[in-house]
mmCIF file of C-alpha atoms in Angstrom:
data_model
loop_
_atom_site.group_PDB
_atom_site.id
_atom_site.type_symbol
_atom_site.label_atom_id
_atom_site.label_comp_id
_atom_site.label_asym_id
_atom_site.label_seq_id
_atom_site.Cartn_x
_atom_site.Cartn_y
_atom_site.Cartn_z
ATOM 1 C CA MET Y 26 -161.804 15.667 -132.658
ATOM 2 C CA TYR Y 27 -161.121 18.112 -129.816
ATOM 3 C CA ARG Y 28 -163.756 20.536 -131.056
ATOM 4 C CA CYS Y 29 -166.440 17.815 -131.188
ATOM 5 C CA ARG Y 30 -165.590 16.769 -127.640
ATOM 6 C CA VAL Y 31 -166.027 20.383 -126.587
ATOM 7 C CA CYS Y 32 -169.440 20.377 -128.325
ATOM 8 C CA PHE Y 33 -170.453 17.302 -126.321
ATOM 9 C CA ILE Y 34 -169.221 18.811 -123.049
ATOM 10 C CA ILE Y 35 -171.205 21.967 -123.744
ATOM 11 C CA SER Y 36 -174.388 19.993 -124.462
ATOM 12 C CA LEU Y 37 -174.054 18.112 -121.163
ATOM 13 C CA PHE Y 38 -173.181 21.350 -119.386
ATOM 14 C CA VAL Y 39 -176.302 23.019 -120.779
ATOM 15 C CA ALA Y 40 -178.525 20.096 -119.808
ATOM 16 C CA CYS Y 41 -177.140 19.867 -116.282
ATOM 17 C CA LEU Y 42 -177.297 23.607 -115.666
ATOM 18 C CA SER Y 43 -180.871 23.734 -116.881
ATOM 19 C CA LEU Y 44 -181.785 21.093 -114.332
ATOM 20 C CA ASN Y 45 -180.103 23.002 -111.527
ATOM 21 C CA ALA Y 46 -181.407 26.442 -112.490
ATOM 22 C CA ASN Y 47 -183.721 26.372 -109.459
ATOM 23 C CA ALA Y 48 -182.565 24.034 -106.733
ATOM 24 C CA GLN Y 49 -185.827 24.308 -104.763
ATOM 25 C CA VAL Y 50 -188.118 22.825 -107.407
ATOM 26 C CA ARG Y 51 -189.475 19.324 -107.760
ATOM 27 C CA PHE Y 52 -188.915 17.209 -110.862
ATOM 28 C CA GLN Y 53 -190.765 14.324 -112.449
ATOM 29 C CA LYS Y 54 -188.047 11.949 -113.610
ATOM 30 C CA SER Y 55 -188.783 9.695 -116.581
ATOM 31 C CA LEU Y 56 -187.182 7.037 -118.755
ATOM 32 C CA SER Y 57 -188.056 6.778 -122.471
ATOM 33 C CA VAL Y 58 -187.154 4.046 -124.972
ATOM 34 C CA SER Y 59 -188.065 4.179 -128.668
ATOM 35 C CA PHE Y 60 -187.461 2.474 -131.987
ATOM 36 C CA GLU Y 61 -187.145 4.553 -135.169
ATOM 37 C CA THR Y 62 -186.879 4.092 -138.896
ATOM 38 C CA GLY Y 63 -186.648 6.437 -141.847
ATOM 39 C CA PRO Y 64 -184.689 7.418 -144.946
ATOM 40 C CA LEU Y 65 -181.319 9.012 -145.365
ATOM 41 C CA ILE Y 66 -181.926 12.248 -147.295
ATOM 42 C CA SER Y 67 -179.867 12.609 -150.473
ATOM 43 C CA ASN Y 68 -178.547 15.933 -151.754
ATOM 44 C CA GLY Y 69 -179.349 14.831 -155.303
ATOM 45 C CA LYS Y 70 -175.833 13.987 -156.458
ATOM 46 C CA ASP Y 71 -175.027 10.583 -157.955
ATOM 47 C CA TRP Y 72 -172.744 9.488 -155.110
ATOM 48 C CA ALA Y 73 -175.361 10.637 -152.557
ATOM 49 C CA ASP Y 74 -178.153 8.698 -154.258
ATOM 50 C CA GLU Y 75 -175.967 5.582 -154.293
ATOM 51 C CA ILE Y 76 -175.396 5.839 -150.535
ATOM 52 C CA LYS Y 77 -179.064 6.577 -149.894
ATOM 53 C CA ASN Y 78 -180.086 3.397 -151.747
ATOM 54 C CA SER Y 79 -177.616 1.376 -149.642
ATOM 55 C CA VAL Y 80 -178.709 2.677 -146.222
ATOM 56 C CA ALA Y 81 -181.893 1.337 -144.596
ATOM 57 C CA TYR Y 82 -181.772 3.213 -141.290
ATOM 58 C CA ARG Y 83 -183.162 1.614 -138.124
ATOM 59 C CA GLY Y 84 -182.339 3.031 -134.731
ATOM 60 C CA ILE Y 85 -182.966 2.971 -130.982
ATOM 61 C CA ASP Y 86 -183.126 5.910 -128.598
ATOM 62 C CA VAL Y 87 -182.973 6.068 -124.786
ATOM 63 C CA ARG Y 88 -183.646 9.255 -122.777
ATOM 64 C CA LEU Y 89 -183.556 10.116 -119.078
ATOM 65 C CA GLY Y 90 -185.573 13.263 -118.427
ATOM 66 C CA TRP Y 91 -186.426 15.663 -115.625
ATOM 67 C CA ARG Y 92 -189.660 17.634 -115.983
ATOM 68 C CA ASN Y 93 -189.648 20.834 -113.972
ATOM 69 C CA LEU Y 94 -193.006 21.067 -112.173
ATOM 70 C CA SER Y 95 -192.341 24.097 -110.015
ATOM 71 C CA ASN Y 96 -195.315 26.442 -110.457
ATOM 72 C CA ASN Y 97 -193.473 29.599 -111.506
ATOM 73 C CA HIS Y 98 -193.950 31.879 -114.493
ATOM 74 C CA ILE Y 99 -190.937 30.577 -116.491
ATOM 75 C CA ASN Y 100 -192.125 26.964 -116.330
ATOM 76 C CA HIS Y 101 -195.713 28.019 -117.000
ATOM 77 C CA LEU Y 102 -194.640 29.969 -120.105
ATOM 78 C CA HIS Y 103 -193.074 26.827 -121.580
ATOM 79 C CA ARG Y 104 -195.868 24.475 -120.446
ATOM 80 C CA TYR Y 105 -193.608 22.721 -117.914
ATOM 81 C CA PRO Y 106 -190.746 21.501 -120.135
ATOM 82 C CA THR Y 107 -188.619 18.386 -119.781
ATOM 83 C CA PHE Y 108 -184.813 18.536 -119.916
ATOM 84 C CA GLY Y 109 -182.449 15.597 -119.878
ATOM 85 C CA LEU Y 110 -179.778 13.389 -121.421
ATOM 86 C CA GLY Y 111 -180.057 10.709 -124.093
ATOM 87 C CA PHE Y 112 -178.339 8.175 -126.324
ATOM 88 C CA THR Y 113 -179.207 7.152 -129.882
ATOM 89 C CA SER Y 114 -177.743 4.454 -132.118
ATOM 90 C CA SER Y 115 -178.282 2.893 -135.506
ATOM 91 C CA VAL Y 116 -179.100 -0.794 -135.216
ATOM 92 C CA TYR Y 117 -177.041 -1.685 -138.283
ATOM 93 C CA TYR Y 118 -173.548 -0.881 -139.513
ATOM 94 C CA PHE Y 119 -173.250 0.487 -143.065
ATOM 95 C CA PRO Y 120 -169.839 0.403 -144.815
ATOM 96 C CA GLU Y 121 -170.513 3.810 -146.384
ATOM 97 C CA ILE Y 122 -171.387 5.798 -143.233
ATOM 98 C CA GLY Y 123 -170.695 3.473 -140.296
ATOM 99 C CA ARG Y 124 -173.102 3.042 -137.368
ATOM 100 C CA PRO Y 125 -174.203 6.583 -136.369
ATOM 101 C CA GLN Y 126 -174.457 6.994 -132.607
ATOM 102 C CA ALA Y 127 -174.743 10.028 -130.331
ATOM 103 C CA PHE Y 128 -174.916 11.189 -126.726
ATOM 104 C CA TYR Y 129 -176.927 14.387 -126.297
ATOM 105 C CA GLY Y 130 -178.757 16.830 -124.074
ATOM 106 C CA PHE Y 131 -182.383 17.589 -124.922
ATOM 107 C CA PHE Y 132 -185.514 19.533 -124.092
ATOM 108 C CA GLU Y 133 -189.192 18.812 -124.836
ATOM 109 C CA ILE Y 134 -191.953 21.451 -124.694
ATOM 110 C CA PRO Y 135 -195.703 20.739 -125.028
ATOM 111 C CA PHE Y 136 -197.738 22.776 -127.502
ATOM 112 C CA SER Y 137 -200.456 23.734 -125.008
ATOM 113 C CA HIS Y 138 -201.406 23.801 -121.337
ATOM 114 C CA LYS Y 139 -204.637 21.962 -122.087
ATOM 115 C CA GLY Y 140 -202.654 19.059 -123.505
ATOM 116 C CA ASN Y 141 -200.895 18.645 -120.143
ATOM 117 C CA LEU Y 142 -204.238 17.828 -118.550
ATOM 118 C CA ARG Y 143 -205.444 15.409 -121.241
ATOM 119 C CA LYS Y 144 -204.533 11.865 -122.185
ATOM 120 C CA PHE Y 145 -203.298 12.991 -125.617
ATOM 121 C CA GLN Y 146 -200.869 15.859 -126.101
ATOM 122 C CA MET Y 147 -198.356 17.066 -128.679
ATOM 123 C CA GLY Y 148 -195.145 19.028 -128.413
ATOM 124 C CA TYR Y 149 -191.758 19.673 -129.962
ATOM 125 C CA PHE Y 150 -188.217 18.762 -128.989
ATOM 126 C CA SER Y 151 -184.585 19.547 -129.660
ATOM 127 C CA GLN Y 152 -181.461 17.442 -129.066
ATOM 128 C CA ILE Y 153 -177.820 18.495 -129.356
ATOM 129 C CA GLY Y 154 -174.682 16.502 -128.590
ATOM 130 C CA ILE Y 155 -171.812 14.591 -130.117
ATOM 131 C CA GLY Y 156 -172.130 11.968 -132.864
ATOM 132 C CA TYR Y 157 -169.524 9.253 -133.276
ATOM 133 C CA ASN Y 158 -168.852 5.773 -134.704
ATOM 134 C CA LEU Y 159 -169.148 7.157 -138.240
ATOM 135 C CA ASN Y 160 -167.113 5.929 -141.210
ATOM 136 C CA PRO Y 161 -165.753 9.149 -142.767
ATOM 137 C CA TYR Y 162 -164.562 9.905 -146.271
ATOM 138 C CA ASP Y 163 -161.237 8.379 -147.282
ATOM 139 C CA SER Y 164 -159.856 8.784 -150.777
ATOM 140 C CA ILE Y 165 -158.773 5.106 -150.822
ATOM 141 C CA SER Y 166 -160.953 3.086 -148.439
ATOM 142 C CA ASN Y 167 -164.207 5.073 -148.522
ATOM 143 C CA PRO Y 168 -164.209 7.519 -151.472
ATOM 144 C CA LEU Y 169 -167.976 7.374 -152.000
ATOM 145 C CA ASN Y 170 -168.931 8.977 -148.667
ATOM 146 C CA GLN Y 171 -168.696 12.730 -149.155
ATOM 147 C CA TYR Y 172 -171.303 13.330 -146.475
ATOM 148 C CA ILE Y 173 -168.846 13.252 -143.572
ATOM 149 C CA GLY Y 174 -165.109 13.893 -143.304
ATOM 150 C CA SER Y 175 -164.561 13.154 -139.595
ATOM 151 C CA ASN Y 176 -165.168 10.374 -137.086
ATOM 152 C CA LEU Y 177 -166.625 12.707 -134.464
ATOM 153 C CA ASN Y 178 -169.333 15.207 -135.330
ATOM 154 C CA ALA Y 179 -171.951 17.450 -133.804
ATOM 155 C CA PHE Y 180 -175.382 15.843 -133.546
ATOM 156 C CA ILE Y 181 -178.643 17.808 -133.839
ATOM 157 C CA HIS Y 182 -182.212 16.499 -133.879
ATOM 158 C CA PHE Y 183 -185.376 18.616 -134.129
ATOM 159 C CA GLY Y 184 -188.905 17.254 -134.322
ATOM 160 C CA ILE Y 185 -192.464 16.991 -133.039
ATOM 161 C CA LYS Y 186 -193.845 14.409 -130.630
ATOM 162 C CA ALA Y 187 -197.277 13.014 -129.699
ATOM 163 C CA ASP Y 188 -197.931 11.386 -126.299
ATOM 164 C CA TYR Y 189 -200.826 9.192 -125.180
ATOM 165 C CA ARG Y 190 -201.108 8.647 -121.421
ATOM 166 C CA LEU Y 191 -202.104 5.098 -120.464
ATOM 167 C CA SER Y 192 -201.759 5.943 -116.776
ATOM 168 C CA ASP Y 193 -199.997 8.434 -114.537
ATOM 169 C CA ARG Y 194 -196.983 6.118 -114.745
ATOM 170 C CA VAL Y 195 -196.850 5.054 -118.409
ATOM 171 C CA GLN Y 196 -197.197 6.911 -121.733
ATOM 172 C CA LEU Y 197 -196.881 5.812 -125.346
ATOM 173 C CA PHE Y 198 -195.441 8.252 -127.856
ATOM 174 C CA ALA Y 199 -194.621 8.756 -131.517
ATOM 175 C CA SER Y 200 -192.311 11.345 -133.063
ATOM 176 C CA GLY Y 201 -190.928 12.564 -136.350
ATOM 177 C CA GLY Y 202 -188.098 14.915 -137.201
ATOM 178 C CA LEU Y 203 -184.726 15.476 -138.793
ATOM 179 C CA LYS Y 204 -181.399 14.144 -137.484
ATOM 180 C CA HIS Y 205 -178.223 15.842 -138.634
ATOM 181 C CA TYR Y 206 -174.564 14.835 -138.200
ATOM 182 C CA SER Y 207 -172.021 17.506 -139.138
ATOM 183 C CA ASN Y 208 -168.596 18.786 -138.110
ATOM 184 C CA GLY Y 209 -169.326 22.390 -139.063
ATOM 185 C CA SER Y 210 -166.728 22.340 -141.865
ATOM 186 C CA THR Y 211 -163.844 21.628 -139.495
ATOM 187 C CA LYS Y 212 -162.932 18.748 -141.817
ATOM 188 C CA LYS Y 213 -164.186 18.313 -145.353
ATOM 189 C CA PRO Y 214 -166.086 16.842 -147.076
ATOM 190 C CA ASN Y 215 -168.987 17.889 -144.887
ATOM 191 C CA ALA Y 216 -172.286 17.764 -146.740
ATOM 192 C CA GLY Y 217 -173.698 16.333 -143.498
ATOM 193 C CA ILE Y 218 -175.702 13.169 -142.871
ATOM 194 C CA ASN Y 219 -179.441 13.891 -142.681
ATOM 195 C CA LEU Y 220 -181.914 11.261 -141.488
ATOM 196 C CA ALA Y 221 -185.707 11.667 -141.281
ATOM 197 C CA PRO Y 222 -186.832 8.992 -138.816
ATOM 198 C CA LEU Y 223 -190.293 8.241 -137.454
ATOM 199 C CA ALA Y 224 -190.246 6.748 -133.957
ATOM 200 C CA ILE Y 225 -192.571 4.901 -131.609
ATOM 201 C CA GLY Y 226 -191.795 4.358 -127.958
ATOM 202 C CA ILE Y 227 -192.807 4.099 -124.328
ATOM 203 C CA ARG Y 228 -192.086 6.396 -121.413
ATOM 204 C CA THR Y 229 -192.369 5.581 -117.739
ATOM 205 C CA ASN Y 230 -192.349 8.132 -114.925
ATOM 206 C CA LEU Y 231 -189.882 7.228 -112.195
ATOM 207 C CA GLY Y 232 -190.235 7.647 -108.462
ATOM 208 C CA GLU Y 233 -193.126 9.496 -106.859
ATOM 209 C CA ILE Y 234 -195.723 10.746 -109.346
ATOM 210 C CA GLN Y 235 -195.812 14.550 -109.396
ATOM 211 C CA LYS Y 236 -198.950 16.375 -110.517
ATOM 212 C CA ILE Y 237 -198.743 19.059 -113.201
ATOM 213 C CA PRO Y 238 -199.857 22.402 -111.710
ATOM 214 C CA SER Y 239 -203.296 23.487 -112.942
ATOM 215 C CA ASP Y 240 -203.237 27.035 -111.536
ATOM 216 C CA THR Y 241 -201.629 29.979 -113.301
ATOM 217 C CA PRO Y 242 -198.700 31.189 -111.176
ATOM 218 C CA PHE Y 243 -197.858 34.781 -110.269
ATOM 219 C CA TYR Y 244 -196.157 36.657 -113.128
ATOM 220 C CA PRO Y 245 -193.772 39.400 -111.991
ATOM 221 C CA ASP Y 246 -193.842 42.788 -113.663
ATOM 222 C CA LEU Y 247 -191.933 42.675 -116.951
ATOM 223 C CA GLU Y 248 -189.124 45.225 -116.894
ATOM 224 C CA LYS Y 249 -188.851 46.892 -120.290
ATOM 225 C CA ARG Y 250 -185.171 47.590 -120.831
ATOM 226 C CA GLY Y 251 -182.408 47.210 -123.379
ATOM 227 C CA PHE Y 252 -179.399 44.902 -123.325
ATOM 228 C CA TRP Y 253 -175.996 45.576 -124.893
ATOM 229 C CA ASN Y 254 -174.466 42.181 -125.714
ATOM 230 C CA PHE Y 255 -170.808 41.730 -126.677
ATOM 231 C CA ALA Y 256 -169.482 38.368 -127.901
ATOM 232 C CA LEU Y 257 -166.195 36.734 -128.832
ATOM 233 C CA TYR Y 258 -166.485 33.934 -131.432
ATOM 234 C CA THR Y 259 -163.802 31.269 -131.857
ATOM 235 C CA GLY Y 260 -163.733 28.240 -134.163
ATOM 236 C CA PHE Y 261 -161.925 26.406 -136.952
ATOM 237 C CA LYS Y 262 -162.663 25.829 -140.613
ATOM 238 C CA ASN Y 263 -161.326 23.427 -143.239
ATOM 239 C CA TYR Y 264 -161.502 24.831 -146.776
ATOM 240 C CA ASP Y 265 -160.271 21.913 -148.903
ATOM 241 C CA ILE Y 266 -160.323 18.110 -148.575
ATOM 242 C CA GLY Y 267 -157.042 16.824 -147.168
ATOM 243 C CA LYS Y 268 -155.819 20.278 -146.150
ATOM 244 C CA SER Y 269 -155.359 21.879 -142.740
ATOM 245 C CA ALA Y 270 -158.074 23.597 -140.713
ATOM 246 C CA TYR Y 271 -157.560 27.257 -139.792
ATOM 247 C CA PHE Y 272 -158.817 29.574 -137.112
ATOM 248 C CA ARG Y 273 -162.106 31.367 -137.806
ATOM 249 C CA GLY Y 274 -163.496 33.773 -135.292
ATOM 250 C CA GLY Y 275 -164.702 37.247 -134.685
ATOM 251 C CA LEU Y 276 -166.420 39.801 -132.522
ATOM 252 C CA GLY Y 277 -170.059 40.756 -132.329
ATOM 253 C CA PHE Y 278 -172.338 43.154 -130.538
ATOM 254 C CA ASN Y 279 -176.052 43.825 -130.528
ATOM 255 C CA TYR Y 280 -178.677 45.845 -128.745
ATOM 256 C CA LEU Y 281 -181.709 43.788 -127.731
ATOM 257 C CA TRP Y 282 -185.036 44.950 -126.363
ATOM 258 C CA GLU Y 283 -187.153 42.984 -123.884
ATOM 259 C CA LEU Y 284 -190.101 42.170 -126.142
ATOM 260 C CA ASN Y 285 -191.973 39.927 -123.682
ATOM 261 C CA TYR Y 286 -191.355 37.189 -121.112
ATOM 262 C CA LYS Y 287 -189.956 34.844 -123.770
ATOM 263 C CA PHE Y 288 -188.162 36.900 -126.404
ATOM 264 C CA ARG Y 289 -185.708 39.730 -126.920
ATOM 265 C CA ILE Y 290 -185.138 41.240 -130.360
ATOM 266 C CA GLY Y 291 -182.813 43.859 -131.809
ATOM 267 C CA LEU Y 292 -179.981 44.761 -134.181
ATOM 268 C CA GLY Y 293 -176.234 44.398 -134.131
ATOM 269 C CA ALA Y 294 -173.049 43.888 -136.121
ATOM 270 C CA ASP Y 295 -170.448 41.150 -136.614
ATOM 271 C CA PHE Y 296 -166.777 41.271 -137.515
ATOM 272 C CA PHE Y 297 -165.140 38.026 -138.742
ATOM 273 C CA TYR Y 298 -161.513 37.072 -139.266
ATOM 274 C CA ALA Y 299 -160.188 34.137 -141.337
ATOM 275 C CA SER Y 300 -156.573 33.028 -140.859
ATOM 276 C CA GLY Y 301 -154.421 30.940 -143.215
ATOM 277 C CA MET Y 302 -154.794 33.027 -146.385
ATOM 278 C CA ALA Y 303 -151.067 32.872 -147.133
ATOM 279 C CA ASP Y 304 -151.031 29.073 -146.775
ATOM 280 C CA ARG Y 305 -154.194 28.550 -148.812
ATOM 281 C CA PHE Y 306 -153.150 30.940 -151.597
ATOM 282 C CA PRO Y 307 -149.323 31.062 -151.536
ATOM 283 C CA GLU Y 308 -149.208 32.985 -154.824
ATOM 284 C CA GLY Y 309 -151.572 35.707 -153.549
ATOM 285 C CA ASP Y 310 -150.893 39.093 -152.018
ATOM 286 C CA PHE Y 311 -153.476 39.772 -149.314
ATOM 287 C CA ASN Y 312 -154.112 42.646 -146.961
ATOM 288 C CA PHE Y 313 -155.987 42.660 -143.660
ATOM 289 C CA LYS Y 314 -159.342 43.434 -145.294
ATOM 290 C CA ASP Y 315 -159.067 40.257 -147.423
ATOM 291 C CA LYS Y 316 -159.040 38.223 -144.211
ATOM 292 C CA THR Y 317 -162.093 39.914 -142.708
ATOM 293 C CA SER Y 318 -165.788 40.472 -143.257
ATOM 294 C CA VAL Y 319 -168.357 42.767 -141.647
ATOM 295 C CA ALA Y 320 -172.127 42.385 -141.408
ATOM 296 C CA VAL Y 321 -175.229 43.895 -139.840
ATOM 297 C CA VAL Y 322 -177.408 41.407 -137.967
ATOM 298 C CA ALA Y 323 -181.064 41.133 -136.998
ATOM 299 C CA SER Y 324 -180.785 39.339 -133.650
ATOM 300 C CA GLY Y 325 -182.985 37.670 -131.084
ATOM 301 C CA GLU Y 326 -182.953 35.541 -127.950
ATOM 302 C CA TRP Y 327 -185.463 32.881 -126.933
ATOM 303 C CA LYS Y 328 -185.381 32.508 -123.150
ATOM 304 C CA LEU Y 329 -185.833 28.853 -122.207
ATOM 305 C CA THR Y 330 -185.120 29.420 -118.486
ATOM 306 C CA ASP Y 331 -183.807 32.283 -116.350
ATOM 307 C CA LYS Y 332 -180.291 31.427 -117.540
ATOM 308 C CA LEU Y 333 -180.522 29.206 -120.623
ATOM 309 C CA PHE Y 334 -181.370 30.843 -123.950
ATOM 310 C CA MET Y 335 -181.143 30.356 -127.705
ATOM 311 C CA PRO Y 336 -179.490 33.164 -129.719
ATOM 312 C CA MET Y 337 -180.803 33.535 -133.272
ATOM 313 C CA GLY Y 338 -179.964 35.901 -136.095
ATOM 314 C CA VAL Y 339 -179.771 36.699 -139.781
ATOM 315 C CA GLY Y 340 -176.774 38.719 -140.957
ATOM 316 C CA VAL Y 341 -176.269 40.691 -144.173
ATOM 317 C CA TYR Y 342 -172.670 41.300 -145.223
ATOM 318 C CA LEU Y 343 -171.488 44.859 -145.765
ATOM 319 C CA TYR Y 344 -168.462 43.254 -147.348
ATOM 320 C CA ARG Y 345 -167.266 39.640 -147.563
ATOM 321 C CA ASN Y 346 -164.570 37.533 -149.202
ATOM 322 C CA GLU Y 347 -165.597 34.501 -151.270
ATOM 323 C CA ALA Y 348 -162.056 33.117 -150.891
ATOM 324 C CA ASN Y 349 -163.068 32.497 -147.260
ATOM 325 C CA GLN Y 350 -166.115 30.574 -148.543
ATOM 326 C CA GLU Y 351 -168.604 33.257 -147.585
ATOM 327 C CA VAL Y 352 -170.707 32.082 -150.478
ATOM 328 C CA SER Y 353 -173.818 34.247 -150.131
ATOM 329 C CA GLY Y 354 -174.648 37.796 -149.179
ATOM 330 C CA PHE Y 355 -176.336 36.714 -145.946
ATOM 331 C CA TYR Y 356 -175.964 34.092 -143.214
ATOM 332 C CA GLU Y 357 -177.982 32.484 -140.431
ATOM 333 C CA ARG Y 358 -177.085 31.773 -136.812
ATOM 334 C CA ILE Y 359 -178.650 29.642 -134.078
ATOM 335 C CA GLY Y 360 -177.287 28.043 -130.921
ATOM 336 C CA PHE Y 361 -177.436 27.742 -127.138
ATOM 337 C CA ARG Y 362 -175.910 29.902 -124.427
ATOM 338 C CA TYR Y 363 -175.915 29.813 -120.652
ATOM 339 C CA ARG Y 364 -175.796 33.020 -118.633
ATOM 340 C CA PHE Y 365 -173.805 33.052 -115.395
ATOM 341 C CA MET Y 366 -172.869 35.733 -112.868
ATOM 342 C CA ASN Y 367 -175.735 37.785 -114.360
ATOM 343 C CA GLN Y 368 -173.710 39.404 -117.141
ATOM 344 C CA PHE Y 369 -171.479 36.651 -118.589
ATOM 345 C CA SER Y 370 -172.550 33.899 -120.987
ATOM 346 C CA ALA Y 371 -170.949 30.950 -122.763
ATOM 347 C CA GLY Y 372 -172.180 28.564 -125.407
ATOM 348 C CA LEU Y 373 -172.082 27.080 -128.864
ATOM 349 C CA GLN Y 374 -173.787 28.284 -132.039
ATOM 350 C CA ILE Y 375 -173.527 27.604 -135.748
ATOM 351 C CA LYS Y 376 -173.076 30.169 -138.507
ATOM 352 C CA ALA Y 377 -174.342 28.990 -141.890
ATOM 353 C CA HIS Y 378 -174.883 30.172 -145.472
ATOM 354 C CA LYS Y 379 -178.223 28.992 -146.883
ATOM 355 C CA ALA Y 380 -178.366 26.308 -144.144
ATOM 356 C CA LYS Y 381 -174.856 25.026 -145.025
ATOM 357 C CA ALA Y 382 -172.381 25.312 -142.147
ATOM 358 C CA ASP Y 383 -169.674 27.955 -142.291
ATOM 359 C CA PHE Y 384 -168.206 27.170 -138.858
ATOM 360 C CA PHE Y 385 -169.141 26.395 -135.253
ATOM 361 C CA GLU Y 386 -168.794 29.424 -132.986
ATOM 362 C CA PHE Y 387 -167.661 28.749 -129.426
ATOM 363 C CA THR Y 388 -168.842 31.928 -127.755
ATOM 364 C CA LEU Y 389 -168.027 33.947 -124.648
ATOM 365 C CA GLY Y 390 -170.312 36.912 -124.064
ATOM 366 C CA TYR Y 391 -170.786 39.893 -121.772
ATOM 367 C CA THR Y 392 -174.020 41.864 -121.279
ATOM 368 C CA ILE Y 393 -174.544 45.432 -120.078
ATOM 369 C CA LEU Y 394 -178.056 45.912 -118.731
ATOM 370 C CA GLY Y 395 -179.790 49.136 -119.686
ATOM 371 C CA LYS Y 396 -181.990 51.147 -117.379
ATOM 372 C CA VAL Y 397 -185.568 50.047 -116.854
ATOM 373 C CA LYS Y 398 -187.696 52.431 -118.931
ATOM 374 C CA TYR Y 399 -191.059 51.138 -117.752
ATOM 375 C CA THR Y 400 -192.754 47.967 -116.574
ATOM 376 C CA THR Y 401 -195.800 46.083 -117.803
ATOM 377 C CA PRO Y 402 -198.243 44.740 -115.189
ATOM 378 C CA ASN Y 403 -198.088 41.076 -114.224
ATOM 379 C CA ARG Y 404 -200.620 38.688 -115.753
#
C-alpha cells in the first residue's frame, strides 16, 4: 500500500514539476470529460475468460490540462504538449475486480505541427498514477480473481487521440488505448488488469484563449557530449501468493551520447540484489552470487522537457538466478525521471521480463556531464 502511494505522489510530482519547468510561459488551461467502453483483455486461462465474460466495462474520465504555448525549441519539438492531472472511474462495480478507479498525471503530444493549425488533429498520450477501489484476490472470498493481489495498484494508460475543433473554445475528441492496473509484483497474484477502451468526449479551453505559435522558434546549438549516469534502484517483490514481500534493488550506470534535441542513447550495466533467499528456501545453502544478477544494457532517454525525461532500456543478463524469478535472458525498462540541481534525478520505472513486471524501481540518480566535443548549428 505504501509503495502505491509513493507511485501516486511521484506521478503528481512529475506533472506539477513539468508545469513549473518554465515559470515565465503562458498556458492554455482546459477541462476534458469523456465516456469510454471496451473489453477486459483475457490472458487465455479459464479463470481469466470467466472474469472477462462477466465484466462489461464502462467508464468516465475527467482531465484538467495545461498546454505550454511558450514559443521555445523544447515546446516546438513536441508540438506544444499538454500536461495535467486526471481521474478515471468504472461506472459499474464488478464482484470479481471491483470498481477500478485512478488518479493520474498525464501528457498529450500532437503528431504534427500542421495538425495544430487545422480543425482535425491526432496525437498520442500517456497517463500514470495510482489505481484503487479494486477487489483483489482472496483465497476464500474472491478466489477467481488472479489478475490483482492488492487493493492499491499502479495505473498506466497509453493511447492515441483524435481532436476536432468546433471553435477556439470547444473541441470534440475520440481516443483508444490500453489501460493497465498492476502492483509490479509487490503482492501476488499480479497478472494485471488490462482494459482496451474506446472513448468519446468534449474538451473546453478555460480562461483567455491562447494562440498556438505558428513561427519556428530559435534553436540553440546542440552540444554534442557524453553523460555518465549512475542510479540506485530500490523496490520490493512478492514471490509467492500469501507470502512476504522482500527488498529488490540494485545499482546501474550507463554512458549516453547526445543524439539530437530529443534523444540520448548509449550502453551501460546493471547489478541487482534480491533479499529473502533464506526465508524463501530455508533448506537451501546460498552464497552472495545466488542473490545477485548482472546485465549489460542498451539505454536511452527521451527528453520531454528540460528536466523531465523517460529512461528506456533493454538488458541482457550476463548471469541471473531463476529462483529470483528472472525468467528470461533479457528484460525491458521504461519509466519517468525528473532532473533537479542539474546533476541529480529521481523517479519511478518498471523492470519487466517479456512485458511481465519484475518489480517497480524507485530511482535516485546522479549524472556527470562530459566535455563538449563539438556543436551542431541551430536550425
